[in-house]
Structure formats: C-alpha cells, structure tokens
mmCIF file of N, CA and C in Angstrom:
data_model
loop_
_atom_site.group_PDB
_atom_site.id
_atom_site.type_symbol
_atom_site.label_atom_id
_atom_site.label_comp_id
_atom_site.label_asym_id
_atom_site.label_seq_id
_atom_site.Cartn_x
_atom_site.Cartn_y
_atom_site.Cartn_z
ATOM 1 N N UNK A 1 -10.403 -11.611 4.956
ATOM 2 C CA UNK A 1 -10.986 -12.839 5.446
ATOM 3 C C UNK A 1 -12.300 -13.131 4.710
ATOM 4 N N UNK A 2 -13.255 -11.868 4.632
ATOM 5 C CA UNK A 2 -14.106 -12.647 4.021
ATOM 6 C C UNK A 2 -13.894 -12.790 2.535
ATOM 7 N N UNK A 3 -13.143 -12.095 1.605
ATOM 8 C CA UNK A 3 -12.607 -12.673 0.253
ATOM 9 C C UNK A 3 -12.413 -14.271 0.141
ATOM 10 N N UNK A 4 -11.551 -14.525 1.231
ATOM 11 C CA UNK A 4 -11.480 -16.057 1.158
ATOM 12 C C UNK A 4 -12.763 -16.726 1.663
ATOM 13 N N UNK A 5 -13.072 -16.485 2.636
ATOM 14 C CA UNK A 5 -14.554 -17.324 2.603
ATOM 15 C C UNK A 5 -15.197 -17.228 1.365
ATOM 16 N N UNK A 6 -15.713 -16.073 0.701
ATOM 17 C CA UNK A 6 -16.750 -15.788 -0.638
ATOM 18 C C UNK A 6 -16.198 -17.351 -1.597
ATOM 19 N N UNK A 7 -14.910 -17.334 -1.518
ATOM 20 C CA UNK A 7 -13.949 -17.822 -2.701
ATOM 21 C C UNK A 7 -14.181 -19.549 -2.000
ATOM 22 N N UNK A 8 -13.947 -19.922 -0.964
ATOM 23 C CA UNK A 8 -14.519 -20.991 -0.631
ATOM 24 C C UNK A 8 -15.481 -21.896 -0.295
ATOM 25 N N UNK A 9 -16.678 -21.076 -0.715
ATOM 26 C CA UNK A 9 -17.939 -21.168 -0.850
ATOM 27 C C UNK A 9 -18.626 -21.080 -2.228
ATOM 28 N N UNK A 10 -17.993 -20.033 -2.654
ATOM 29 C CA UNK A 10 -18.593 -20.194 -4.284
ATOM 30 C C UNK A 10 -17.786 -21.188 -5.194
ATOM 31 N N UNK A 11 -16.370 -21.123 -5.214
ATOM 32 C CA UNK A 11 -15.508 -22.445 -5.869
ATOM 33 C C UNK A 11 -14.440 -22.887 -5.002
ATOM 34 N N UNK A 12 -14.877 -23.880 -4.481
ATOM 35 C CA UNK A 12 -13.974 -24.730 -3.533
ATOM 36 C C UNK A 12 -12.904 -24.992 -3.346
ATOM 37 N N UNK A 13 -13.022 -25.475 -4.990
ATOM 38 C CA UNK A 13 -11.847 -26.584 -5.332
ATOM 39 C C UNK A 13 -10.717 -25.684 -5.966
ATOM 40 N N UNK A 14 -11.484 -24.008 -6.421
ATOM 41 C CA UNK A 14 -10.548 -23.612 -7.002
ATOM 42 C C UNK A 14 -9.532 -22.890 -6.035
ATOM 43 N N UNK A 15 -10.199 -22.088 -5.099
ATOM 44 C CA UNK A 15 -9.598 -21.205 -3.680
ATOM 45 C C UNK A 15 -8.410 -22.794 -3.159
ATOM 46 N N UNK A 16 -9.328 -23.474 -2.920
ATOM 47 C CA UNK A 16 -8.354 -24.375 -2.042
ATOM 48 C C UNK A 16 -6.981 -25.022 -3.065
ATOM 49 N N UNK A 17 -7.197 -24.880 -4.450
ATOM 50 C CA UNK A 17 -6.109 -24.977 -5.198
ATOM 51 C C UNK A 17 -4.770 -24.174 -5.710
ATOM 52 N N UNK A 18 -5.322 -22.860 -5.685
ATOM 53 C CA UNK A 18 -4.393 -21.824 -4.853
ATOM 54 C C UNK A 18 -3.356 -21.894 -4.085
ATOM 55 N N UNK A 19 -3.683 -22.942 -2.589
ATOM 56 C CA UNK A 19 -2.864 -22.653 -1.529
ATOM 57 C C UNK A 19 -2.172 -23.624 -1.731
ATOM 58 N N UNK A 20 -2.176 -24.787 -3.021
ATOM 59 C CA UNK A 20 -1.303 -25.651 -2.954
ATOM 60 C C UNK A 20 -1.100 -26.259 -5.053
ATOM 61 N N UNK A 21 0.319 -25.899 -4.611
ATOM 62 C CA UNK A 21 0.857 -26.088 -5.861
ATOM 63 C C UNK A 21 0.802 -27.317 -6.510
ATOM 64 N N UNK A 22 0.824 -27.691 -7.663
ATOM 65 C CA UNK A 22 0.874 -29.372 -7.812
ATOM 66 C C UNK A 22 2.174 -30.006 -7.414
ATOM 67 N N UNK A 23 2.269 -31.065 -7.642
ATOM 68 C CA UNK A 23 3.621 -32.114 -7.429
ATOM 69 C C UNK A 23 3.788 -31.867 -5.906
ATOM 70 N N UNK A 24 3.529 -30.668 -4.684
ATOM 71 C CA UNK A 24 3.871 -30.602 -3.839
ATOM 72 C C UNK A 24 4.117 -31.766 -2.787
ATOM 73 N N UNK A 25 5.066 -32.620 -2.528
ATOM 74 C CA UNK A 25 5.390 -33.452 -1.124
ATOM 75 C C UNK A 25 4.605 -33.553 -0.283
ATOM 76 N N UNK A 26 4.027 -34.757 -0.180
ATOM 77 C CA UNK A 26 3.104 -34.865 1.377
ATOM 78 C C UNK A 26 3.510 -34.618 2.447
ATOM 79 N N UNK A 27 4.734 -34.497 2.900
ATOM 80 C CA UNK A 27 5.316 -34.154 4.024
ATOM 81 C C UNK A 27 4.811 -32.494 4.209
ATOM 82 N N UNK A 28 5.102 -32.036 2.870
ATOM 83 C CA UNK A 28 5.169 -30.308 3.153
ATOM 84 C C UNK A 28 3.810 -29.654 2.780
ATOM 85 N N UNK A 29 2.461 -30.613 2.414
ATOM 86 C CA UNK A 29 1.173 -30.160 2.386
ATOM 87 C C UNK A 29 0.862 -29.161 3.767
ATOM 88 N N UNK A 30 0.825 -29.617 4.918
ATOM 89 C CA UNK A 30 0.301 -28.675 6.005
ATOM 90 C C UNK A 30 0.939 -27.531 5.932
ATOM 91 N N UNK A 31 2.166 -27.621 5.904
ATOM 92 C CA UNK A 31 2.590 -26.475 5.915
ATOM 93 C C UNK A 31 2.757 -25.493 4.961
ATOM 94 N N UNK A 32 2.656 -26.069 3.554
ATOM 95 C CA UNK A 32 1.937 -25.335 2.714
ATOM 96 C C UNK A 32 0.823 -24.370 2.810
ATOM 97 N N UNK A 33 0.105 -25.332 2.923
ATOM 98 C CA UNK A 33 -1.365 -24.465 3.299
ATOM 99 C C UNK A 33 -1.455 -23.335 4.611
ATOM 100 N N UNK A 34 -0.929 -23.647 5.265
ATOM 101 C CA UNK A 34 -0.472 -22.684 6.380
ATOM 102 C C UNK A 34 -0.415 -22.013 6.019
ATOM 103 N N UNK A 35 1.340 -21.739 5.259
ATOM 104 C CA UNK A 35 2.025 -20.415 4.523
ATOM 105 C C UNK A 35 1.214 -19.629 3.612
ATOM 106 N N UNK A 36 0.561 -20.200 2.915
ATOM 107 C CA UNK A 36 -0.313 -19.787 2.052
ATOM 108 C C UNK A 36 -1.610 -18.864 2.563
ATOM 109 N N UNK A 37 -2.177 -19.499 3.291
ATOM 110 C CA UNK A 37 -3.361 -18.615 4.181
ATOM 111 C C UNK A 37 -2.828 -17.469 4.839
ATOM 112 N N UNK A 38 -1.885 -17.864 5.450
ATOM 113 C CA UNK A 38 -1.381 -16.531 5.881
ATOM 114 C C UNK A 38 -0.873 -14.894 4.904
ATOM 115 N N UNK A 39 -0.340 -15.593 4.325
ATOM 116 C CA UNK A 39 -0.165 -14.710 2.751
ATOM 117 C C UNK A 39 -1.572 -14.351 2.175
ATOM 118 N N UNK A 40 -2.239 -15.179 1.947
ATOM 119 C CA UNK A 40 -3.719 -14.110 1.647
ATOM 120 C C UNK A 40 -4.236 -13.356 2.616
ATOM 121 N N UNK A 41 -4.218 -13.515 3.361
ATOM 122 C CA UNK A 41 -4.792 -12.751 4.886
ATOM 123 C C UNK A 41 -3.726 -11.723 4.989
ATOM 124 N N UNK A 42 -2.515 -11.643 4.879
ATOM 125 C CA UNK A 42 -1.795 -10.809 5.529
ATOM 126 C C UNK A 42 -1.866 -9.609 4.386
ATOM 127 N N UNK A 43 -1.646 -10.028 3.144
ATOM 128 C CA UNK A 43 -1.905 -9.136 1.943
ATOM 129 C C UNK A 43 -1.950 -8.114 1.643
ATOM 130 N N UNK A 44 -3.553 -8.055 1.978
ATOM 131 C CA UNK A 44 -3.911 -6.464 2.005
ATOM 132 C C UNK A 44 -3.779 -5.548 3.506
ATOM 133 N N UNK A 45 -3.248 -6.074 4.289
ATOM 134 C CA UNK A 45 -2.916 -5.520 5.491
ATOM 135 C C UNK A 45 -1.640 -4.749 5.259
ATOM 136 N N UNK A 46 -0.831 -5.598 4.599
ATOM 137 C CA UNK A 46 0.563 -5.036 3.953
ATOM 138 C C UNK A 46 0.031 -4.129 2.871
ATOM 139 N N UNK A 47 -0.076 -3.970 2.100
ATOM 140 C CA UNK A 47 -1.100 -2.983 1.197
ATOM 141 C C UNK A 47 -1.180 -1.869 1.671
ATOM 142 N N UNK A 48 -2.026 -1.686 3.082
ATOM 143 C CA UNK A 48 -2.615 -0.653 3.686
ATOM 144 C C UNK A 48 -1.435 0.003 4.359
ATOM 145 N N UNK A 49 -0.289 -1.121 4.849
ATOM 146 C CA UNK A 49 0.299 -0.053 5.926
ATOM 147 C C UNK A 49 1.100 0.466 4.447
ATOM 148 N N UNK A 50 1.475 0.109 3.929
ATOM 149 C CA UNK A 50 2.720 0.583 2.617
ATOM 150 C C UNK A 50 1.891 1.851 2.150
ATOM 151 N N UNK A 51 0.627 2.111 2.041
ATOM 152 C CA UNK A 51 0.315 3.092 1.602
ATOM 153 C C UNK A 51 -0.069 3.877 2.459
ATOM 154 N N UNK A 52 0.279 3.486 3.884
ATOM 155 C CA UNK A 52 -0.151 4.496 4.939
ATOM 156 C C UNK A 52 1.314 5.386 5.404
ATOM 157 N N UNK A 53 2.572 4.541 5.195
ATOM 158 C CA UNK A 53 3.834 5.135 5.236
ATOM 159 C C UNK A 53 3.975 6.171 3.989
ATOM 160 N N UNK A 54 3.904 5.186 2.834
ATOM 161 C CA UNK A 54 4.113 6.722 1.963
ATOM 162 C C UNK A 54 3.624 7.896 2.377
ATOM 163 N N UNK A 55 2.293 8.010 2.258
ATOM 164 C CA UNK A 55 1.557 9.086 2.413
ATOM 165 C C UNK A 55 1.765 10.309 4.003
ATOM 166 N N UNK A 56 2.215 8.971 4.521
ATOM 167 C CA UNK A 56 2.626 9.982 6.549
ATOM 168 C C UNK A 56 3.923 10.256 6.323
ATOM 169 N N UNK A 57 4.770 9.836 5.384
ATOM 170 C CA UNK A 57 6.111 10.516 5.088
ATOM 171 C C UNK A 57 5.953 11.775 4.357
ATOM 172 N N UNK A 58 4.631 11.748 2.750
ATOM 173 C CA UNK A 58 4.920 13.129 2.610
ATOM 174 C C UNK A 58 4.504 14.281 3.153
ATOM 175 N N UNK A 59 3.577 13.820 4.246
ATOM 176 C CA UNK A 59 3.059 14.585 4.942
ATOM 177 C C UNK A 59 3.667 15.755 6.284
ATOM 178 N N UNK A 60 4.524 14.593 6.780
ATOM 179 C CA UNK A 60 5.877 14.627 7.843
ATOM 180 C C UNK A 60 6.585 15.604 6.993
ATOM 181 N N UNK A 61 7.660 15.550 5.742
ATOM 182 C CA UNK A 61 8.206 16.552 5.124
ATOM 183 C C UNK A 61 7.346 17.906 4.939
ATOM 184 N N UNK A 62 6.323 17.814 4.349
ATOM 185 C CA UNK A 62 5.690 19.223 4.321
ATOM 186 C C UNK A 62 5.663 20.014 5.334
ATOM 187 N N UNK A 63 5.032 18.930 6.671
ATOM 188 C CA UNK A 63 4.717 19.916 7.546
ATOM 189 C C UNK A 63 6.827 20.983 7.987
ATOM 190 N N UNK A 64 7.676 19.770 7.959
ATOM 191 C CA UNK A 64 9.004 20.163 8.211
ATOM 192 C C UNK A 64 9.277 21.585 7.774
ATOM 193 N N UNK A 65 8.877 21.281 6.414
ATOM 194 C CA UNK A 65 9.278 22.209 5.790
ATOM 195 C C UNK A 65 8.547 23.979 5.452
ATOM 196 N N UNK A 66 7.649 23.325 5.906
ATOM 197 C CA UNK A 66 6.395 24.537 6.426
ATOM 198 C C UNK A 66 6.900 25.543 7.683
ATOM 199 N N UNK A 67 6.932 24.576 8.789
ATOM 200 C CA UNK A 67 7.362 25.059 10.079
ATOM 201 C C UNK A 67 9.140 25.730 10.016
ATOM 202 N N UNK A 68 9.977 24.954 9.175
ATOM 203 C CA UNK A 68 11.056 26.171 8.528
ATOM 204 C C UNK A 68 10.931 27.182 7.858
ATOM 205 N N UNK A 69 10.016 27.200 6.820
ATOM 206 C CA UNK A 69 9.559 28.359 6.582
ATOM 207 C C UNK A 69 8.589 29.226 7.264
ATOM 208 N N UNK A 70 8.025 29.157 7.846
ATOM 209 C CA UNK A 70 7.480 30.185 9.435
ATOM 210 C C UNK A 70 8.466 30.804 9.877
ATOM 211 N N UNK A 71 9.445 29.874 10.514
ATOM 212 C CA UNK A 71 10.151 30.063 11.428
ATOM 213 C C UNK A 71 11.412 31.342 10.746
ATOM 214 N N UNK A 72 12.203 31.175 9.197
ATOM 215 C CA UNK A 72 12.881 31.871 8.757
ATOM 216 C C UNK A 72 12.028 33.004 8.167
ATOM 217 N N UNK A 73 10.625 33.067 8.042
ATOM 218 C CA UNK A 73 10.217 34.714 7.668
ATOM 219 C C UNK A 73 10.577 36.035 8.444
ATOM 220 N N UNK A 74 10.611 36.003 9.323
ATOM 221 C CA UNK A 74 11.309 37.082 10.102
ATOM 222 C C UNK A 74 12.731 37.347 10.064
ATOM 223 N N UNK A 75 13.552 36.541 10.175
ATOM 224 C CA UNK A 75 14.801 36.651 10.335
ATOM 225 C C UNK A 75 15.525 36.797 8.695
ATOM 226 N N UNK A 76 15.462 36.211 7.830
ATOM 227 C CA UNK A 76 15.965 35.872 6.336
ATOM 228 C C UNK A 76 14.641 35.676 5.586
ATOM 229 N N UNK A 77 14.070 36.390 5.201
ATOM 230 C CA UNK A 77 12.983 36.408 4.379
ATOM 231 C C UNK A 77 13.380 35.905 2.655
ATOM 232 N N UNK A 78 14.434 36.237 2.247
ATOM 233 C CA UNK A 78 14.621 35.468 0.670
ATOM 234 C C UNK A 78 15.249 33.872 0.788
ATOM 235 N N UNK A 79 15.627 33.600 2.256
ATOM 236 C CA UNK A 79 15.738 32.186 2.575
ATOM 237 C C UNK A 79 14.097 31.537 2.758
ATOM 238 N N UNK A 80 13.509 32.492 3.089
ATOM 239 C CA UNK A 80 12.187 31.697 3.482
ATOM 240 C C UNK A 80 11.025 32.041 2.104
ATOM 241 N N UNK A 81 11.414 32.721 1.119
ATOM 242 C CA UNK A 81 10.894 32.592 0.399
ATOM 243 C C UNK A 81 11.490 31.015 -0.634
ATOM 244 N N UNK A 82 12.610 30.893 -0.797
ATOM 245 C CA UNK A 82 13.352 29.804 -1.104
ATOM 246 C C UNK A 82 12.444 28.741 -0.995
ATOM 247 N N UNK A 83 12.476 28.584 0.613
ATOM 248 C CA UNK A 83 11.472 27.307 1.120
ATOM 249 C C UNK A 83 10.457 27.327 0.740
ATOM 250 N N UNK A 84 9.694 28.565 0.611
ATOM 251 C CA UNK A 84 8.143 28.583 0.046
ATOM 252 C C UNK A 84 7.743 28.098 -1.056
ATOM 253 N N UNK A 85 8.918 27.919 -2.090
ATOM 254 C CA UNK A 85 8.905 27.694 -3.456
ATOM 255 C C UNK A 85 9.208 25.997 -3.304
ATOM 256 N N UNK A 86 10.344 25.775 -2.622
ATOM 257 C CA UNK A 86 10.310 23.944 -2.544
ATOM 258 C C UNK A 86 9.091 23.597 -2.173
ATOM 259 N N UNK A 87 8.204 24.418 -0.990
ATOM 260 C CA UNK A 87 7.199 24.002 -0.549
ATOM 261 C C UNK A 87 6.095 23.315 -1.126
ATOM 262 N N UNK A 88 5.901 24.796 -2.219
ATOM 263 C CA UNK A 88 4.419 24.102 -2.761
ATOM 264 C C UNK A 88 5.050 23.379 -4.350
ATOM 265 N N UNK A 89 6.795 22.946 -4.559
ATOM 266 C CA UNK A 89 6.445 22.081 -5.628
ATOM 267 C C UNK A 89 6.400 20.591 -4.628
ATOM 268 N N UNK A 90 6.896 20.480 -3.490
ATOM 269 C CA UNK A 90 6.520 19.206 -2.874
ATOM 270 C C UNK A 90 5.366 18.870 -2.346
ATOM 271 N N UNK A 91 4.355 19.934 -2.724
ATOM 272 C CA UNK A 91 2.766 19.685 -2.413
ATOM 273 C C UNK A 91 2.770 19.287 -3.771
ATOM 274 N N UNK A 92 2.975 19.895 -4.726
ATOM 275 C CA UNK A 92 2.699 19.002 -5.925
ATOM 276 C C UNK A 92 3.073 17.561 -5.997
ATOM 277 N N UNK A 93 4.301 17.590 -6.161
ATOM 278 C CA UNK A 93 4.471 15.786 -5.915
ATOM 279 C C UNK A 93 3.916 14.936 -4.768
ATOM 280 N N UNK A 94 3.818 15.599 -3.870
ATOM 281 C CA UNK A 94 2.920 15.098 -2.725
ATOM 282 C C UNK A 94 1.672 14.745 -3.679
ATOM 283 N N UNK A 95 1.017 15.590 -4.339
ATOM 284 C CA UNK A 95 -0.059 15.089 -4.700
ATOM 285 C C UNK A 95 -0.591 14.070 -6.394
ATOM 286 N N UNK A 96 0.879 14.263 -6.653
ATOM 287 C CA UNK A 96 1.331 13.423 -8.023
ATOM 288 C C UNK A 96 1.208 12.134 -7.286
ATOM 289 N N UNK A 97 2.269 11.401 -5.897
ATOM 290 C CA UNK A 97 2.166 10.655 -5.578
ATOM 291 C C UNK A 97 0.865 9.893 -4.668
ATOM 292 N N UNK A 98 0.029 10.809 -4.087
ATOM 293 C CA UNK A 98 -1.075 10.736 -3.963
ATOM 294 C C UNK A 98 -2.002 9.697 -4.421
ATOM 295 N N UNK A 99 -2.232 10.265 -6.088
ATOM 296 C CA UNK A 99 -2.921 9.732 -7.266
ATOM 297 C C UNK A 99 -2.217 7.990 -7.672
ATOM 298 N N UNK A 100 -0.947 8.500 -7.535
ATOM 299 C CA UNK A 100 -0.157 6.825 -8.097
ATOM 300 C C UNK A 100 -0.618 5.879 -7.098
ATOM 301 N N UNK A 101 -0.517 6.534 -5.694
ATOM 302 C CA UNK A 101 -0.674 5.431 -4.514
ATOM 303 C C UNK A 101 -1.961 4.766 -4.845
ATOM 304 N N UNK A 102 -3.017 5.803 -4.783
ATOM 305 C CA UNK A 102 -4.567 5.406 -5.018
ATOM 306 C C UNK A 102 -4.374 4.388 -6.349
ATOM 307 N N UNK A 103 -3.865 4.683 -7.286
ATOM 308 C CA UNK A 103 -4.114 3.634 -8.566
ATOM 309 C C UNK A 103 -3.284 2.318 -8.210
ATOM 310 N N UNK A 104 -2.700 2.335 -7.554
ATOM 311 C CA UNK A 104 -1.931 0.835 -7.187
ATOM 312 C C UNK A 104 -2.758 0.148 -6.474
ATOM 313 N N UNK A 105 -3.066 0.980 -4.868
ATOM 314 C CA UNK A 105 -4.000 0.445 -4.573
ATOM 315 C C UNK A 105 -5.010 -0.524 -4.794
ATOM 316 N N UNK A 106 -5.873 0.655 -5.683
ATOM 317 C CA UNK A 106 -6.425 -0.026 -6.021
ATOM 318 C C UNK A 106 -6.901 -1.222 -7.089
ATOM 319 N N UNK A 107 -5.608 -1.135 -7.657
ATOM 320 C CA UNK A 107 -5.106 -2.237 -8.758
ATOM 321 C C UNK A 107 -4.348 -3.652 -7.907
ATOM 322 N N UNK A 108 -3.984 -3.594 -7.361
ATOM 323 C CA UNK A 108 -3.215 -4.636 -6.660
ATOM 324 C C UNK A 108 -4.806 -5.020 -5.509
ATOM 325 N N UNK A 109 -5.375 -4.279 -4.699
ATOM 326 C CA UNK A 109 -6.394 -5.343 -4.457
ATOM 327 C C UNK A 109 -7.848 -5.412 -5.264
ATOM 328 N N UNK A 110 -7.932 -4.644 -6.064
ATOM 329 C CA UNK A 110 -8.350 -6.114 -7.145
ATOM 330 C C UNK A 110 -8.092 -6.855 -7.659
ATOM 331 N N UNK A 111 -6.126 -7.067 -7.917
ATOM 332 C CA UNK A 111 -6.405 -8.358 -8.045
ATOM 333 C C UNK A 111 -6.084 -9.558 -7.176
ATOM 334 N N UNK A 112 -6.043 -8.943 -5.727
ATOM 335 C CA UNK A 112 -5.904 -9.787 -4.459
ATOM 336 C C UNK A 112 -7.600 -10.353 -4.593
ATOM 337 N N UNK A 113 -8.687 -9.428 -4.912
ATOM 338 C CA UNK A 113 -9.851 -10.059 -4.501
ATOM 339 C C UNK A 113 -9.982 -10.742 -5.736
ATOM 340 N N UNK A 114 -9.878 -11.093 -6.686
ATOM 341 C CA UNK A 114 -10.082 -11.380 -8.245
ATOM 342 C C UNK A 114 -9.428 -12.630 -8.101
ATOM 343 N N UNK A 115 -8.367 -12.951 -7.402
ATOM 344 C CA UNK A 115 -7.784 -14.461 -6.772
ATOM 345 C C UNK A 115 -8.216 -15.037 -6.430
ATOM 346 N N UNK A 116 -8.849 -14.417 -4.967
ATOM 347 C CA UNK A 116 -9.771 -15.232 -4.230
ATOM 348 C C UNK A 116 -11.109 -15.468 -4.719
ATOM 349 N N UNK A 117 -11.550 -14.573 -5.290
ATOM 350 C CA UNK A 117 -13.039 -14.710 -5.801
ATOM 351 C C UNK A 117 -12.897 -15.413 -7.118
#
C-alpha cells in the first residue's frame, strides 16, 4: 500500500497509467482500475505466502523424516542409517532451495516496487 501511495504522489500520471491500458472502453474503465489495484496490493501478499509454503513444506519433510529415523534406530539400525543419509542430503536441498527462494524474492519485489515507484 504504501508503494502505491509513494508512486502516486511522486508521478501521478505515471502510477495511475499503469492501472489502465490505452484504447481501453469506457464502459470497462472502473472496472479496470478496480482489477488492477487489487493486483498491486494483492502481489506481494501472494509473494509471501508462496514463499512461506515452500519453505513449511521443506521443513514438514525433514522433520518426517527425522522422527523416522529416531524412531527406526533401535529396531533396524542400517534402515535408519539409510534415512540418515536421505536426511542430511534433503537438508542440503532444503538449503539450496532456501537461497533460490530468497533470490526470487527478492527479485520479483523489486520489481513490484520499481513499478510502482
């Protein structure tokens, strides 16, 4: 929200040109602009949860797979060494994907704010 304010205060004409395409139909101006505001506003909200699922999914598997391996050390120990080994290469990619999430992140809202501003 305040991206778009900054952006409609410092260039007017350009933020408010954004939310509406040229040639657009007078009939379908309001609702243009509607659709449009909402899409900047909603944005980075979508942003946040998408990178809040990745990250609570690889988190959810580890722990899974953690608590199977606890659980098979006593009973089958070269099964639970097995798991120990998937374990920490899916902490690795856990943390490969980590790094990608953060660089999208933060590439995609700069250039959500780089729009508006």
């Amino acid at each position: 929200l305040a991206t778009l304010l900054v952006g409609l205060r410092n260039q007017p004409t350009t933020s408010l040109g954004h939310l509406l395409p040229e040639g657009t139909p007078t009939p379908l101006i309001p609702a243009l602009i509607l659709i449009e505001t909402t899409s900047l506003l909603i944005r980075p909200l979508a942003l946040g949860v998408r990178l809040t699922a990745n990250l609570t999914a690889g988190h959810l598997l580890i722990q899974l797979i953690s608590t199977a391996t606890i659980a098979l050390m006593p009973t089958i120990p070269i099964v639970s060494l097995l798991t120990l080994i998937i374990l920490f290469l899916l902490t690795l990619l856990e943390v490969a994907v980590a790094i990608i999430q953060a660089y999208v992140f933060v590439l995609l809202l700069s250039l959500y704010l780089q729009e508006n501003i």
